[in-house]
Short mmCIF file of C-alpha atoms in Angstrom, two decimals:
data_model
loop_
_atom_site.label_atom_id
_atom_site.label_comp_id
_atom_site.label_asym_id
_atom_site.label_seq_id
_atom_site.Cartn_x
_atom_site.Cartn_y
_atom_site.Cartn_z
CA MET A 1 -0.20 0.02 0.45
CA ARG A 2 1.71 3.32 -0.57
CA LYS A 3 1.10 6.16 1.08
CA THR A 4 1.68 10.25 0.79
CA TYR A 5 3.39 11.38 3.56
CA ARG A 6 4.48 14.97 3.91
CA SER A 7 7.98 16.39 5.31
CA ALA A 8 8.81 19.82 7.05
CA GLN A 9 11.66 21.99 6.08
CA ASN A 10 13.70 23.46 8.52
CA SER A 11 11.85 27.30 7.44
CA GLY A 12 8.72 25.33 8.55
CA GLU A 13 7.21 25.41 5.39
CA ALA A 14 6.44 21.68 3.97
CA THR A 15 7.40 20.49 0.95
CA ASP A 16 5.18 19.09 -2.44
CA SER A 17 4.24 15.47 -0.91
CA ALA A 18 6.40 12.47 -2.16
CA GLU A 19 4.50 8.93 -2.74
CA ILE A 20 6.21 6.08 -0.02
CA SER A 21 6.15 2.25 -1.55
CA GLY A 22 7.84 1.36 1.42
CA ILE A 23 10.70 1.85 3.98
CA ARG A 24 14.15 0.46 3.49
CA ILE A 25 16.62 -0.36 6.59
CA SER A 26 20.67 0.38 6.12
CA ASN A 27 21.77 -1.96 8.19
CA LEU A 28 20.40 -4.67 5.75
CA ASP A 29 22.90 -3.83 2.79
CA SER A 30 24.73 -6.63 2.33
CA ALA A 31 28.13 -5.42 3.16
CA GLU A 32 26.37 -4.58 6.93
CA GLN A 33 25.16 -7.68 7.46
CA ALA A 34 28.43 -9.22 6.92
CA THR A 35 29.58 -7.39 9.45
CA MET A 36 27.37 -7.64 12.34
CA TRP A 37 27.26 -11.40 11.57
CA ARG A 38 30.95 -11.42 12.29
CA THR A 39 30.58 -9.22 15.68
CA PHE A 40 28.06 -12.53 16.56
CA THR A 41 29.60 -15.36 15.89
CA ALA A 42 33.36 -14.87 15.57
CA ASP A 43 34.08 -15.22 19.38
CA PHE A 44 30.85 -17.36 20.31
CA LEU A 45 32.30 -19.91 17.38
CA TYR A 46 35.79 -19.96 19.09
CA LYS A 47 34.21 -20.45 22.24
CA HIS A 48 32.37 -23.46 21.05
CA HIS A 49 35.25 -25.04 19.43
CA ARG A 50 33.79 -24.40 15.70
CA ASN A 51 35.59 -23.97 12.72
CA SER A 52 33.69 -20.94 10.64
CA ALA A 53 34.74 -21.92 7.57
CA ASP A 54 31.87 -24.85 7.52
CA LEU A 55 29.11 -21.60 7.90
CA TRP A 56 27.51 -22.33 4.49
CA ASP A 57 28.36 -26.44 4.42
CA GLU A 58 24.96 -27.36 4.69
CA SER A 59 26.07 -31.06 6.33
CA SER A 60 27.99 -29.28 8.97
CA HIS A 61 24.80 -27.20 10.48
CA ILE A 62 26.90 -24.46 11.85
CA CYS A 63 23.83 -21.58 10.40
CA ASP A 64 21.99 -23.56 12.70
CA PHE A 65 24.18 -23.99 16.00
CA LEU A 66 24.68 -20.41 15.91
CA ILE A 67 20.85 -19.12 15.59
CA ALA A 68 19.86 -21.71 18.18
CA ASN A 69 22.06 -21.34 20.37
CA ASN A 70 23.14 -17.56 20.25
CA SER A 71 20.43 -15.73 21.25
CA ASN A 72 21.91 -12.23 20.15
CA ILE A 73 21.43 -13.17 16.29
CA THR A 74 17.68 -13.71 15.94
CA CYS A 75 17.16 -10.76 18.35
CA TYR A 76 19.28 -7.91 16.78
CA PHE A 77 17.47 -9.48 12.96
CA ALA A 78 14.20 -8.98 14.71
CA LYS A 79 14.05 -5.96 16.47
CA ILE A 80 15.13 -4.20 13.10
CA LEU A 81 12.41 -6.17 10.77
CA ARG A 82 9.92 -5.44 13.58
CA THR A 83 10.69 -2.05 13.65
CA ALA A 84 10.05 -1.47 10.11
CA TYR A 85 7.58 -3.54 9.83
CA ILE A 86 5.60 -1.77 12.55
CA THR A 87 6.30 1.42 10.53
CA ASN A 88 5.66 0.69 7.49
CA GLU A 89 4.01 -2.77 6.81
CA THR A 90 6.17 -3.16 3.22
CA ILE A 91 9.80 -4.01 3.48
CA THR A 92 11.68 -2.95 -0.06
CA LEU A 93 15.02 -4.93 -0.36
CA THR A 94 17.81 -5.20 -3.35
CA TYR A 95 18.22 -8.89 -4.79
CA GLN A 96 22.05 -7.96 -3.35
CA GLU A 97 20.92 -8.04 0.29
CA VAL A 98 18.63 -11.10 -0.29
CA LEU A 99 21.06 -12.82 -2.19
CA ASP A 100 24.12 -12.47 -0.58
CA GLY A 101 22.97 -11.20 2.91
CA PRO A 102 24.53 -13.56 5.71
CA PHE A 103 21.28 -13.02 7.76
CA PHE A 104 18.47 -13.49 4.86
CA LEU A 105 20.61 -16.85 3.47
CA ALA A 106 20.81 -18.15 7.15
CA PHE A 107 17.59 -17.60 8.30
CA GLY A 108 15.23 -18.29 4.92
CA PRO A 109 12.30 -16.62 4.05
CA GLU A 110 9.83 -19.24 6.09
CA SER A 111 11.64 -18.08 9.20
CA ILE A 112 11.39 -14.57 8.18
CA ASN A 113 8.07 -14.43 7.62
CA ALA A 114 7.70 -15.93 10.95
CA LEU A 115 9.85 -13.16 12.85
CA LEU A 116 7.40 -10.47 11.67
CA GLY A 117 4.20 -12.55 12.48
CA LEU A 118 2.46 -12.77 9.25
CA SER A 119 -1.09 -14.65 9.07
CA PHE A 120 -2.67 -15.97 5.93
CA LYS A 121 -4.62 -12.63 6.48
CA ASP A 122 -1.74 -10.75 6.06
CA LYS A 123 0.02 -9.46 2.78
CA PRO A 124 3.54 -10.29 1.95
CA ALA A 125 6.03 -7.93 4.08
CA LEU A 126 9.43 -8.54 2.07
CA HIS A 127 9.45 -6.95 -1.85
CA ILE A 128 12.82 -7.74 -3.27
CA ARG A 129 13.30 -4.99 -6.16
CA THR A 130 15.49 -4.36 -9.12
CA PHE A 131 16.78 -1.75 -10.96
CA SER A 132 17.65 -3.85 -13.96
CA GLY A 133 14.80 -4.64 -16.79
CA ALA A 134 17.21 -8.46 -17.54
CA HIS A 135 16.13 -9.53 -14.45
CA SER A 136 12.53 -10.90 -14.88
CA SER A 137 13.09 -12.94 -11.85
CA LEU A 138 15.03 -13.90 -9.32
CA VAL A 139 16.73 -16.66 -11.14
CA ASP A 140 18.08 -13.48 -13.66
CA ALA A 141 19.19 -11.44 -10.65
CA LEU A 142 21.34 -14.35 -8.65
CA ILE A 143 22.86 -15.55 -12.24
CA SER A 144 23.61 -11.38 -12.96
CA SER A 145 25.24 -11.59 -9.14
CA PHE A 146 27.53 -13.67 -9.05
CA THR A 147 28.51 -14.57 -12.59
CA VAL A 148 29.40 -12.36 -16.21
CA GLU A 149 29.28 -13.39 -19.61
CA ARG A 150 32.53 -12.97 -21.72
CA ASP A 151 33.58 -13.72 -25.06
CA GLY A 152 29.93 -15.72 -25.27
CA HIS A 153 30.57 -18.00 -21.82
CA ARG A 154 29.54 -17.39 -18.60
CA TYR A 155 32.44 -17.71 -15.61
CA ILE A 156 31.76 -16.69 -12.02
CA ASN A 157 32.67 -12.40 -11.16
CA SER A 158 35.87 -13.02 -9.11
CA GLU A 159 36.08 -9.16 -8.86
CA PHE A 160 32.94 -9.29 -6.71
CA GLU A 161 33.43 -9.82 -3.10
CA PRO A 162 30.36 -12.06 -1.74
CA SER A 163 29.47 -10.64 2.06
CA ALA A 164 28.66 -14.40 2.27
CA LEU A 165 32.19 -15.19 1.99
CA THR A 166 33.04 -12.33 4.20
CA ALA A 167 30.83 -13.05 6.92
CA SER A 168 32.98 -15.79 7.75
CA PRO A 169 36.50 -14.72 8.69
CA ASP A 170 37.94 -18.56 8.10
CA LEU A 171 36.13 -18.99 4.62
CA TYR A 172 37.30 -15.36 3.50
CA GLN A 173 41.08 -16.55 4.47
CA GLN A 174 40.74 -19.53 2.60
CA ALA A 175 39.03 -17.91 -0.48
CA ARG A 176 41.80 -15.24 -1.17
CA SER A 177 44.85 -17.13 0.04
CA CYS A 178 45.14 -19.24 -3.38
CA PRO A 179 44.85 -17.39 -6.88
CA SER A 180 41.04 -17.20 -8.21
CA SER A 181 40.63 -18.80 -11.80
CA PRO A 182 36.80 -18.15 -12.56
CA ALA A 183 34.88 -21.03 -13.28
CA ARG A 184 32.70 -21.32 -16.35
CA LEU A 185 28.98 -22.51 -16.30
CA PRO A 186 26.34 -23.59 -19.08
CA HIS A 187 25.29 -20.92 -21.16
CA ASN A 188 22.06 -21.74 -21.03
CA LEU A 189 22.57 -21.44 -17.30
CA ARG A 190 18.90 -20.02 -16.61
CA ASN A 191 17.52 -22.82 -17.81
CA ALA A 192 19.18 -25.26 -16.36
CA PRO A 193 16.81 -27.40 -13.14
CA ASN A 194 20.01 -27.11 -11.06
CA CYS A 195 21.20 -24.08 -11.52
CA THR A 196 21.35 -22.32 -8.04
CA LYS A 197 23.83 -25.59 -7.41
CA LEU A 198 25.80 -24.99 -10.51
CA ILE A 199 26.65 -21.73 -9.01
CA ALA A 200 27.16 -22.68 -5.73
CA GLN A 201 29.79 -25.60 -6.74
CA ALA A 202 31.30 -22.95 -9.85
CA LEU A 203 31.64 -20.45 -6.85
CA GLU A 204 33.89 -23.26 -4.81
CA LYS A 205 35.91 -24.33 -7.47
CA THR A 206 36.72 -20.55 -8.16
CA TYR A 207 37.50 -20.36 -4.58
CA GLN A 208 39.50 -23.78 -4.34
CA LEU A 209 37.36 -24.27 -1.54
CA LYS A 210 36.06 -27.85 -0.40
CA LYS A 211 33.51 -29.61 -2.23
CA GLY A 212 29.87 -28.61 -0.46
CA SER A 213 31.31 -26.04 1.27
CA LEU A 214 28.61 -23.39 -0.11
CA SER A 215 25.98 -26.00 -0.51
CA LEU A 216 23.59 -24.17 1.84
CA LEU A 217 24.01 -21.19 -0.04
CA ALA A 218 22.20 -23.22 -2.82
CA ARG A 219 19.36 -24.78 -0.63
CA ARG A 220 18.73 -21.27 0.74
CA TRP A 221 19.22 -19.25 -3.22
CA GLU A 222 16.41 -22.16 -4.07
CA GLU A 223 13.90 -21.28 -0.98
CA TRP A 224 13.96 -17.33 -2.33
CA ILE A 225 12.86 -18.15 -5.55
CA HIS A 226 10.19 -20.95 -4.61
CA ALA A 227 8.90 -18.34 -1.88
CA CYS A 228 8.99 -15.67 -4.50
CA GLU A 229 7.48 -17.96 -6.85
CA MET A 230 4.63 -18.96 -4.30
CA GLY A 231 4.08 -15.16 -3.54
CA THR A 232 4.97 -15.13 0.28
CA VAL A 233 7.87 -12.95 -0.56
CA ILE A 234 7.24 -10.25 -3.97
CA PHE A 235 9.43 -9.70 -6.66
CA VAL A 236 9.21 -6.34 -8.76
CA PRO A 237 10.93 -5.99 -11.46
CA ALA A 238 12.10 -3.08 -12.83
CA ASP A 239 9.37 -0.61 -14.16
CA THR A 240 8.48 2.41 -14.33
CA THR A 241 8.11 3.42 -10.75
CA ILE A 242 11.83 3.28 -10.50
CA GLY A 243 13.54 6.13 -10.07
CA LYS A 244 16.87 7.27 -11.18
CA PHE A 245 20.19 6.47 -9.91
CA ASP A 246 21.12 9.70 -8.77
CA PHE A 247 24.43 9.19 -6.73
CA ALA A 248 26.14 12.44 -7.13
CA SER A 249 22.69 14.12 -6.14
CA GLN A 250 22.68 12.77 -3.40
CA LEU A 251 26.37 12.83 -2.36
CA ALA A 252 25.75 16.82 -3.14
CA LYS A 253 23.24 16.65 -0.25
CA ILE A 254 25.87 15.56 2.55
CA PRO A 255 26.98 19.20 3.90
CA GLU A 256 30.76 19.81 2.48
CA GLU A 257 32.08 20.12 6.48
CA LEU A 258 31.79 16.46 6.41
CA LYS A 259 33.39 15.42 3.27
CA GLU A 260 36.43 17.58 4.25
CA GLU A 261 36.31 15.21 7.66
CA ALA A 262 37.23 12.89 5.26
CA ILE A 263 40.17 14.80 3.82
CA ARG A 264 41.31 16.07 7.40
CA GLN A 265 41.79 12.29 8.29
CA VAL A 266 43.43 11.45 5.29
CA LEU A 267 46.37 14.10 5.75
CA SER A 268 45.95 12.80 10.26
CA GLU A 269 47.27 9.15 8.60
CA ASP A 270 49.35 10.40 5.59
CA GLU A 271 51.87 7.45 6.62
CA LYS A 272 49.41 4.99 5.50
CA THR A 273 48.13 6.42 2.61
CA TYR A 274 49.90 6.23 -0.65
CA VAL A 275 47.13 8.65 -2.34
CA SER A 276 46.43 11.89 -2.70
CA PRO A 277 43.78 13.45 -0.12
CA GLN A 278 42.56 14.80 -3.71
CA GLU A 279 42.81 11.58 -5.33
CA ILE A 280 40.24 9.88 -2.07
CA ALA A 281 37.68 12.57 -2.41
CA THR A 282 37.55 11.72 -6.22
CA ILE A 283 37.14 8.26 -5.76
CA LEU A 284 34.43 8.79 -3.57
CA THR A 285 32.57 9.86 -6.28
CA HIS A 286 31.93 6.88 -8.07
CA PRO A 287 28.90 5.74 -8.77
CA GLN A 288 29.86 1.77 -8.60
CA ARG A 289 30.26 0.38 -5.12
CA SER A 290 32.25 -2.12 -5.60
CA LYS A 291 34.71 -0.41 -7.66
CA VAL A 292 34.98 2.35 -5.02
CA PHE A 293 35.49 -0.32 -2.55
CA SER A 294 38.23 -1.83 -4.14
CA ALA A 295 39.74 1.86 -4.53
CA LEU A 296 39.64 2.44 -1.37
CA ASN A 297 41.56 -0.37 -0.03
CA ALA A 298 44.38 0.14 -2.33
CA ALA A 299 44.57 3.86 -1.82
CA PHE A 300 44.98 2.40 2.08
CA ARG A 301 46.75 -0.57 1.01
CA THR A 302 44.10 -2.60 3.45
CA LYS A 303 44.83 -5.99 3.15
CA SER A 304 41.85 -7.25 5.58
CA TYR A 305 38.29 -6.21 6.21
CA ASN A 306 39.27 -6.10 9.72
CA SER A 307 42.01 -3.94 9.32
CA ARG A 308 40.79 -0.78 7.99
CA SER A 309 42.03 2.46 9.08
CA GLU A 310 40.24 5.01 11.04
CA ALA A 311 40.09 7.41 8.15
CA HIS A 312 39.62 4.30 5.48
CA GLN A 313 36.69 3.51 7.81
CA TYR A 314 35.19 7.22 7.68
CA ALA A 315 35.61 7.79 3.92
CA ARG A 316 33.80 3.74 3.37
CA ASP A 317 30.89 4.95 5.53
CA LEU A 318 30.24 8.66 3.81
CA TYR A 319 30.46 7.10 0.66
CA GLN A 320 27.96 3.96 1.86
CA TYR A 321 25.44 6.32 3.52
CA ALA A 322 25.32 8.48 0.33
CA TYR A 323 24.74 5.13 -2.08
CA GLN A 324 22.06 4.02 0.55
CA MET A 325 20.22 7.10 -0.06
CA THR A 326 20.26 7.10 -3.47
CA LEU A 327 18.32 3.59 -3.65
CA ALA A 328 16.14 4.71 -0.83
CA ASN A 329 15.23 7.68 -3.45
CA GLN A 330 15.78 5.40 -6.39
CA TYR A 331 12.52 3.21 -5.03
CA HIS A 332 10.97 6.13 -3.27
CA CYS A 333 10.99 4.65 -0.06
CA VAL A 334 12.21 6.06 3.47
CA LEU A 335 15.76 5.11 5.18
CA MET A 336 15.95 3.89 8.07
CA THR A 337 19.47 3.28 10.20
CA VAL A 338 19.82 1.68 13.54
CA GLN A 339 23.01 2.65 15.02
CA THR A 340 22.79 0.10 17.44
CA ALA A 341 26.31 0.69 18.63
CA GLN A 342 25.48 4.06 19.85
CA ASN A 343 21.54 3.83 20.68
CA THR A 344 20.89 6.12 17.92
CA GLN A 345 18.61 5.45 15.32
CA LYS A 346 17.70 7.94 11.89
CA ALA A 347 15.20 7.87 9.71
CA GLN A 348 14.39 9.82 6.77
CA ASN A 349 12.68 10.79 3.63
CA PRO A 350 15.29 11.13 0.76
CA GLU A 351 12.57 12.84 -1.32
CA ASN A 352 12.08 15.79 0.14
CA THR A 353 15.92 16.83 1.13
CA PRO A 354 16.42 20.77 1.26
CA THR A 355 19.87 21.34 -0.78
CA SER A 356 20.91 24.70 1.29
CA PRO A 357 23.77 24.10 3.31
CA LEU A 358 21.59 24.22 6.33
CA SER A 359 18.66 22.62 5.18
CA SER A 360 20.60 19.85 3.49
CA LEU A 361 20.05 17.64 6.40
CA ILE A 362 19.11 14.77 4.78
CA SER A 363 18.86 12.75 8.04
CA ARG A 364 17.72 13.63 11.90
CA THR A 365 20.23 13.03 14.73
CA ILE A 366 18.22 11.04 17.02
CA HIS A 367 18.72 8.68 20.07
CA ALA A 368 17.02 4.95 20.37
CA LEU A 369 17.66 1.49 19.90
CA PRO A 370 19.49 -0.13 23.15
CA ALA A 371 20.82 -3.12 22.73
CA SER A 372 18.90 -6.12 23.62
CA ARG A 373 18.94 -7.36 27.04
CA LEU A 374 20.21 -10.97 26.20
CA SER A 375 23.38 -8.83 23.76
CA ARG A 376 24.19 -6.16 26.63
CA SER A 377 27.16 -8.52 28.25
CA GLN A 378 28.53 -8.78 24.29
CA PRO A 379 30.00 -4.68 23.09
CA MET A 380 28.53 -3.63 20.24
CA PRO A 381 31.00 -2.03 17.28
CA THR A 382 30.70 1.15 15.32
CA LEU A 383 28.12 0.61 12.26
CA ASN A 384 29.16 3.62 10.57
CA THR A 385 31.43 6.69 11.50
CA PHE A 386 30.50 8.31 9.80
CA THR A 387 26.81 8.44 11.15
CA GLN A 388 28.27 9.60 14.59
CA LYS A 389 29.65 12.19 13.03
CA TYR A 390 26.49 13.83 11.10
CA CYS A 391 24.48 13.26 14.67
CA ALA A 392 27.28 15.38 16.24
CA TYR A 393 27.32 17.92 13.48
CA LEU A 394 23.36 18.05 13.66
CA ASP A 395 23.84 18.75 17.14
CA THR A 396 25.37 21.90 16.63
CA GLN A 397 22.77 23.08 14.13
CA ASN A 398 20.08 26.14 15.82
CA GLU A 399 17.52 25.56 13.75
CA LYS A 400 14.97 23.65 15.34
CA LEU A 401 14.39 20.76 13.23
CA THR A 402 10.53 20.17 13.28
CA GLY A 403 8.53 16.66 11.98
CA PHE A 404 9.44 14.46 14.64
CA ALA A 405 8.02 11.65 16.06
CA ALA A 406 8.90 8.86 18.94
CA ILE A 407 8.30 5.56 20.37
CA HIS A 408 10.25 4.43 23.48
CA GLY A 409 13.23 2.84 23.66
CA GLU A 410 11.73 0.30 25.32
CA THR A 411 9.33 -0.50 23.16
CA THR A 412 11.79 -1.61 20.32
CA GLU A 413 13.18 -3.68 23.11
CA PHE A 414 10.29 -5.82 23.62
CA PHE A 415 10.55 -6.16 19.37
CA ALA A 416 13.85 -7.64 20.07
CA GLU A 417 12.57 -10.23 22.81
CA MET A 418 8.75 -11.06 22.35
CA PRO A 419 8.14 -14.47 20.69
CA ALA A 420 6.89 -14.50 17.11
CA VAL A 421 3.61 -15.98 18.46
CA TYR A 422 3.27 -12.19 20.77
CA PHE A 423 4.38 -10.48 18.18
CA THR A 424 2.00 -11.56 16.00
CA ASN A 425 -1.12 -11.30 18.81
CA LEU A 426 0.07 -7.43 18.82
CA LEU A 427 -0.12 -7.12 14.96
CA TYR A 428 -3.69 -8.17 15.42
CA THR A 429 -5.08 -6.81 18.91
CA SER A 430 -3.20 -3.61 18.61
CA ARG A 431 -4.21 -3.29 14.43
CA SER A 432 -5.95 0.28 15.09
CA THR A 433 -3.06 1.47 17.02
CA ILE A 434 -0.58 0.41 14.26
CA SER A 435 -2.54 1.44 11.41
CA LYS A 436 -2.77 4.71 13.33
CA TRP A 437 1.18 4.65 13.42
CA ARG A 438 1.52 4.13 9.64
CA ASN A 439 -0.57 6.65 8.62
CA ALA A 440 -0.30 9.62 11.49
CA GLN A 441 0.88 13.00 9.41
CA ASN A 442 2.50 16.13 11.08
CA THR A 443 1.34 16.31 14.57
CA GLN A 444 -0.81 12.87 14.63
CA LYS A 445 2.50 10.95 14.92
CA GLN A 446 3.45 11.75 18.29
CA ALA A 447 0.11 10.84 19.73
CA ALA A 448 0.06 7.84 17.52
CA ALA A 449 3.19 7.41 18.80
CA ARG A 450 2.58 7.13 22.56
CA GLU A 451 0.00 4.90 21.71
CA LEU A 452 1.87 2.61 20.11
CA ASP A 453 4.25 3.01 23.72
CA TYR A 454 1.18 1.34 25.25
CA ALA A 455 -0.20 -1.00 23.38
CA VAL A 456 3.56 -2.10 22.80
CA LYS A 457 4.26 -2.51 26.78
CA MET A 458 0.75 -3.86 27.81
CA ALA A 459 1.13 -6.77 25.16
CA ALA A 460 5.07 -7.13 26.48
CA ASN A 461 3.03 -7.13 30.71
CA GLN A 462 4.97 -9.82 32.85
CA VAL A 463 3.29 -11.59 35.82
CA ASP A 464 5.14 -10.27 38.79
CA ARG A 465 4.11 -11.33 42.39
CA THR A 466 6.13 -9.44 44.00
CA ASN A 467 5.13 -6.22 42.14
CA GLU A 468 1.36 -7.61 42.78
CA VAL A 469 2.32 -7.83 47.00
CA ARG A 470 3.68 -4.28 46.52
CA SER A 471 0.77 -2.72 44.25
CA THR A 472 -1.92 -4.42 46.29
CA ILE A 473 0.13 -3.10 49.86
CA VAL A 474 0.07 0.56 48.18
CA ARG A 475 -3.51 0.20 47.18
CA GLY A 476 -4.50 -1.36 50.72
CA ILE A 477 -2.89 2.17 52.65
CA ILE A 478 -4.35 4.07 49.95
CA ALA A 479 -7.82 2.82 50.56
CA ILE A 480 -6.87 3.34 54.98
CA ILE A 481 -5.94 6.81 54.53
CA LEU A 482 -9.31 7.59 52.22
CA ALA A 483 -11.36 5.98 54.84
CA VAL A 484 -10.31 7.98 57.64
CA ALA A 485 -10.75 11.16 55.48
CA GLY A 486 -14.22 10.11 55.11
CA TRP A 487 -14.48 9.38 58.64
CA PHE A 488 -13.84 12.99 59.30
CA ILE A 489 -16.21 14.28 56.76
CA ASP A 490 -18.53 12.50 58.73
CA LYS A 491 -17.89 13.20 61.99
CA PHE A 492 -17.32 17.03 61.46
CA GLN A 493 -20.85 17.16 59.27
CA PHE A 494 -19.99 19.61 57.04
CA ASP A 495 -22.91 21.90 55.69
CA GLY A 496 -23.81 22.49 52.24
CA THR A 497 -22.28 22.01 49.14
CA ASN A 498 -18.74 21.38 50.68
CA GLY A 499 -19.69 18.19 52.64
CA ALA A 500 -21.32 16.86 49.36
CA THR A 501 -18.55 17.69 47.48
CA LEU A 502 -15.86 16.49 49.60
CA SER A 503 -17.92 12.87 50.02
CA VAL A 504 -18.17 12.71 46.09
CA GLY A 505 -14.62 13.53 45.72
CA ILE A 506 -13.58 10.18 48.04
CA ALA A 507 -15.63 8.06 46.38
CA PHE A 508 -14.44 8.90 43.63
CA LEU A 509 -10.74 8.50 44.42
CA ILE A 510 -11.46 5.04 46.13
CA SER A 511 -13.18 3.79 43.09
CA VAL A 512 -10.00 4.73 40.47
CA GLY A 513 -7.12 5.75 42.90
CA PRO A 514 -4.96 2.00 42.10
CA GLU A 515 -6.03 3.28 38.08
CA ILE A 516 -4.22 6.42 38.53
CA ILE A 517 -1.32 5.14 40.57
CA ASP A 518 -0.68 2.78 37.62
CA LEU A 519 -1.43 5.14 34.56
CA ILE A 520 1.10 7.79 36.55
CA ARG A 521 3.74 4.86 37.19
CA ASN A 522 3.21 3.84 33.15
CA LEU A 523 3.67 7.38 31.88
CA MET A 524 7.04 7.78 34.28
CA GLU A 525 8.25 4.04 32.57
CA PHE A 526 7.40 5.98 29.17
CA HIS A 527 10.40 8.67 29.85
CA ARG A 528 13.13 6.59 31.32
CA GLY A 529 15.59 5.72 28.89
CA PRO A 530 16.33 6.46 25.09
CA ARG A 531 13.30 7.00 22.87
CA THR A 532 13.10 5.39 19.16
CA PHE A 533 12.65 8.46 16.65
CA PHE A 534 11.45 8.87 13.56
CA ALA A 535 11.48 11.94 11.24
CA GLN A 536 7.24 13.16 9.58
CA PHE A 537 7.85 11.20 6.35
#
């Protein structure tokens, strides 16, 4: 379902309405997925004496072991997906995020739909988009992702570095320790009955991996293709609704001060950099991400994904932000970024971004998304150094940013911990509240956010005997105080309207006093801790 929102400019005037067709989550970019997957799994596998090189080996069951025994993985993924789905019923993904994203490959379509609590009456939430008119199905997208046609034959694209490999340090090391020779595939690959297996086996041969190392990838690809054919996941071919991929325009909207920061960091690390700052700035203007990342690796002579310098990481994150904004703009989506490490989240509408130096604030500084209770013992890494700088930049602006709404930070944490059946129940029993939150505009958004906070809190309420006893004692004390007050009224026999007013007031407090106390306690809880903010779209 498409909705029209308005975004308020800093001058206070509303822009023209923009048609929003879904919500995109920058954390689900395949490279970001690989970063978070390594965070959750590297130490865990080491402690359990498991080899991460067997991650995608179906016979090893390493992937199933991780999901079953490391709840941080599911909590993180559920928190992101559910927060997005509560905000918009269409989650827009690119085919690369699904076919090469470690989280999507690990869980598969059936488990993800279960996490979202989708029932028979719900429309499919996951929409896979493509920008190429040559992709009539997810099979075409898969072939173009991992293969390239050359001299009338089809080969594995060895220049493409799959995130599925970088998600596993051991597997990545094996793949890069030997010179790769692109494996050849059948020319009519699309019509082959075992297309996914052929690609997985060709990848194993290209990177000289043991047989079966990527067998789980083949099965997951088959599952996603089947889900699209069955209609539980929607594949959307390129059509007239796709906008222009205008990377230069989105890059230009980033404040110059933040771009200059990349130059300053390069200058401060000149002993580690083998190109001039101007060349780094030129690299960042290229619209093809794989070439930019390769050029940055060469410029900083980075041999491994986990050995980037601060300047390298900042330049990469700056580019990644502009790239994600361009994708969101192309698909007419709102972009949401969950910055778990810094307890911040951003949501912004790329369509209506002002272009003046101070009003080119394509995202908003917001505090949110505390790490799940289950993952607080494990420090979360910084996901995006550029986003942190952007937050600091926005804090220095004197202009009042309008058009914000927020849901309480605890609400998002409930999404992470809530069993699927409870989330399904929330979607049904609070359907009117969720609908108001999704459709509210301007000043209505804040009121809708408070309603959503309350609905989620009630759905996540737990039975606690200690709290019940304490509440009963407090109510008893209040009842005694009110009874004594009533006795004084009778004893001194107030005349006229004063006595009647006091009697009515005492009766009212006796009846609703405990409920008032509960309401005040709930309101106090809503103001504790960080809050999850969304821009007024």
